[in-house]
């Protein structure tokens, strides 16, 4: 639970960051981290098109550099883009100057006002600098589709167990998440629609 749905104490670490949206509205915000990746990101886009859903993709700058066609596909299909640093680096492991420079390098490609820190953490100095330029988007529900300890049905169960009004849901369009994500995502969308949830993106 500490991973799938961060506790209130953890959310207090980054005041002003978005963890959950309107609690009174039966809506969710689908987000995808770590792309774009050939074959995987286009598969996600086709699925979202099928259900007429828009989502937010927090992209690694170096992946955008290597896969510009996939990046352009996301943009052209009307989805939101977020910064996920250039090299998917951990904030605690880098001095603020280096971390911020890495984020700036990514934004040369991404040109966005949204940011999500890889692994969900950063130094306070990094956070307070970044929030002057970006809306910091965390999550209310991380599916753990990347986990080698979970299978697709277990990832789907995480969605069913922890989703609630205003949840920001995190999947990953990455190689290590591919199998679990491709099983869980379409089934999660179907289930969420059956429960009456609508899908939104950040303004």
mmCIF file of N, CA and C in Angstrom, residues 15 54 73 76 102 132 145 151 163 179 200-201:
data_model
loop_
_atom_site.group_PDB
_atom_site.id
_atom_site.type_symbol
_atom_site.label_atom_id
_atom_site.label_comp_id
_atom_site.label_asym_id
_atom_site.label_seq_id
_atom_site.Cartn_x
_atom_site.Cartn_y
_atom_site.Cartn_z
ATOM 1 N N UNK A 15 4.771 19.925 -0.754
ATOM 2 C CA UNK A 15 3.539 20.715 -0.717
ATOM 3 C C UNK A 15 3.300 21.407 -2.057
ATOM 4 N N UNK A 54 -7.699 10.500 -23.665
ATOM 5 C CA UNK A 54 -6.453 11.260 -23.683
ATOM 6 C C UNK A 54 -5.720 11.013 -22.372
ATOM 7 N N UNK A 73 4.159 11.095 -32.570
ATOM 8 C CA UNK A 73 2.867 10.408 -32.575
ATOM 9 C C UNK A 73 2.036 10.802 -31.361
ATOM 10 N N UNK A 76 0.839 14.430 -31.861
ATOM 11 C CA UNK A 76 -0.167 14.583 -32.918
ATOM 12 C C UNK A 76 -1.521 13.991 -32.532
ATOM 13 N N UNK A 102 19.907 18.440 -15.982
ATOM 14 C CA UNK A 102 19.393 17.279 -16.695
ATOM 15 C C UNK A 102 17.927 17.491 -17.082
ATOM 16 N N UNK A 132 8.846 26.312 -9.535
ATOM 17 C CA UNK A 132 8.721 27.666 -10.054
ATOM 18 C C UNK A 132 8.430 27.651 -11.560
ATOM 19 N N UNK A 145 3.291 -1.925 -12.621
ATOM 20 C CA UNK A 145 3.404 -2.784 -13.806
ATOM 21 C C UNK A 145 4.855 -3.144 -14.121
ATOM 22 N N UNK A 151 2.364 -10.168 -11.618
ATOM 23 C CA UNK A 151 1.938 -10.520 -12.963
ATOM 24 C C UNK A 151 0.810 -9.585 -13.397
ATOM 25 N N UNK A 163 -7.998 2.549 -6.825
ATOM 26 C CA UNK A 163 -8.528 3.709 -7.533
ATOM 27 C C UNK A 163 -9.644 4.364 -6.731
ATOM 28 N N UNK A 179 4.888 -6.530 -20.626
ATOM 29 C CA UNK A 179 3.989 -7.670 -20.461
ATOM 30 C C UNK A 179 2.850 -7.360 -19.492
ATOM 31 N N UNK A 200 -9.545 12.074 -17.763
ATOM 32 C CA UNK A 200 -9.211 13.480 -17.980
ATOM 33 C C UNK A 200 -7.692 13.662 -18.096
ATOM 34 N N UNK A 201 -7.313 14.825 -18.601
ATOM 35 C CA UNK A 201 -5.895 15.218 -18.637
ATOM 36 C C UNK A 201 -5.761 16.543 -17.906
#
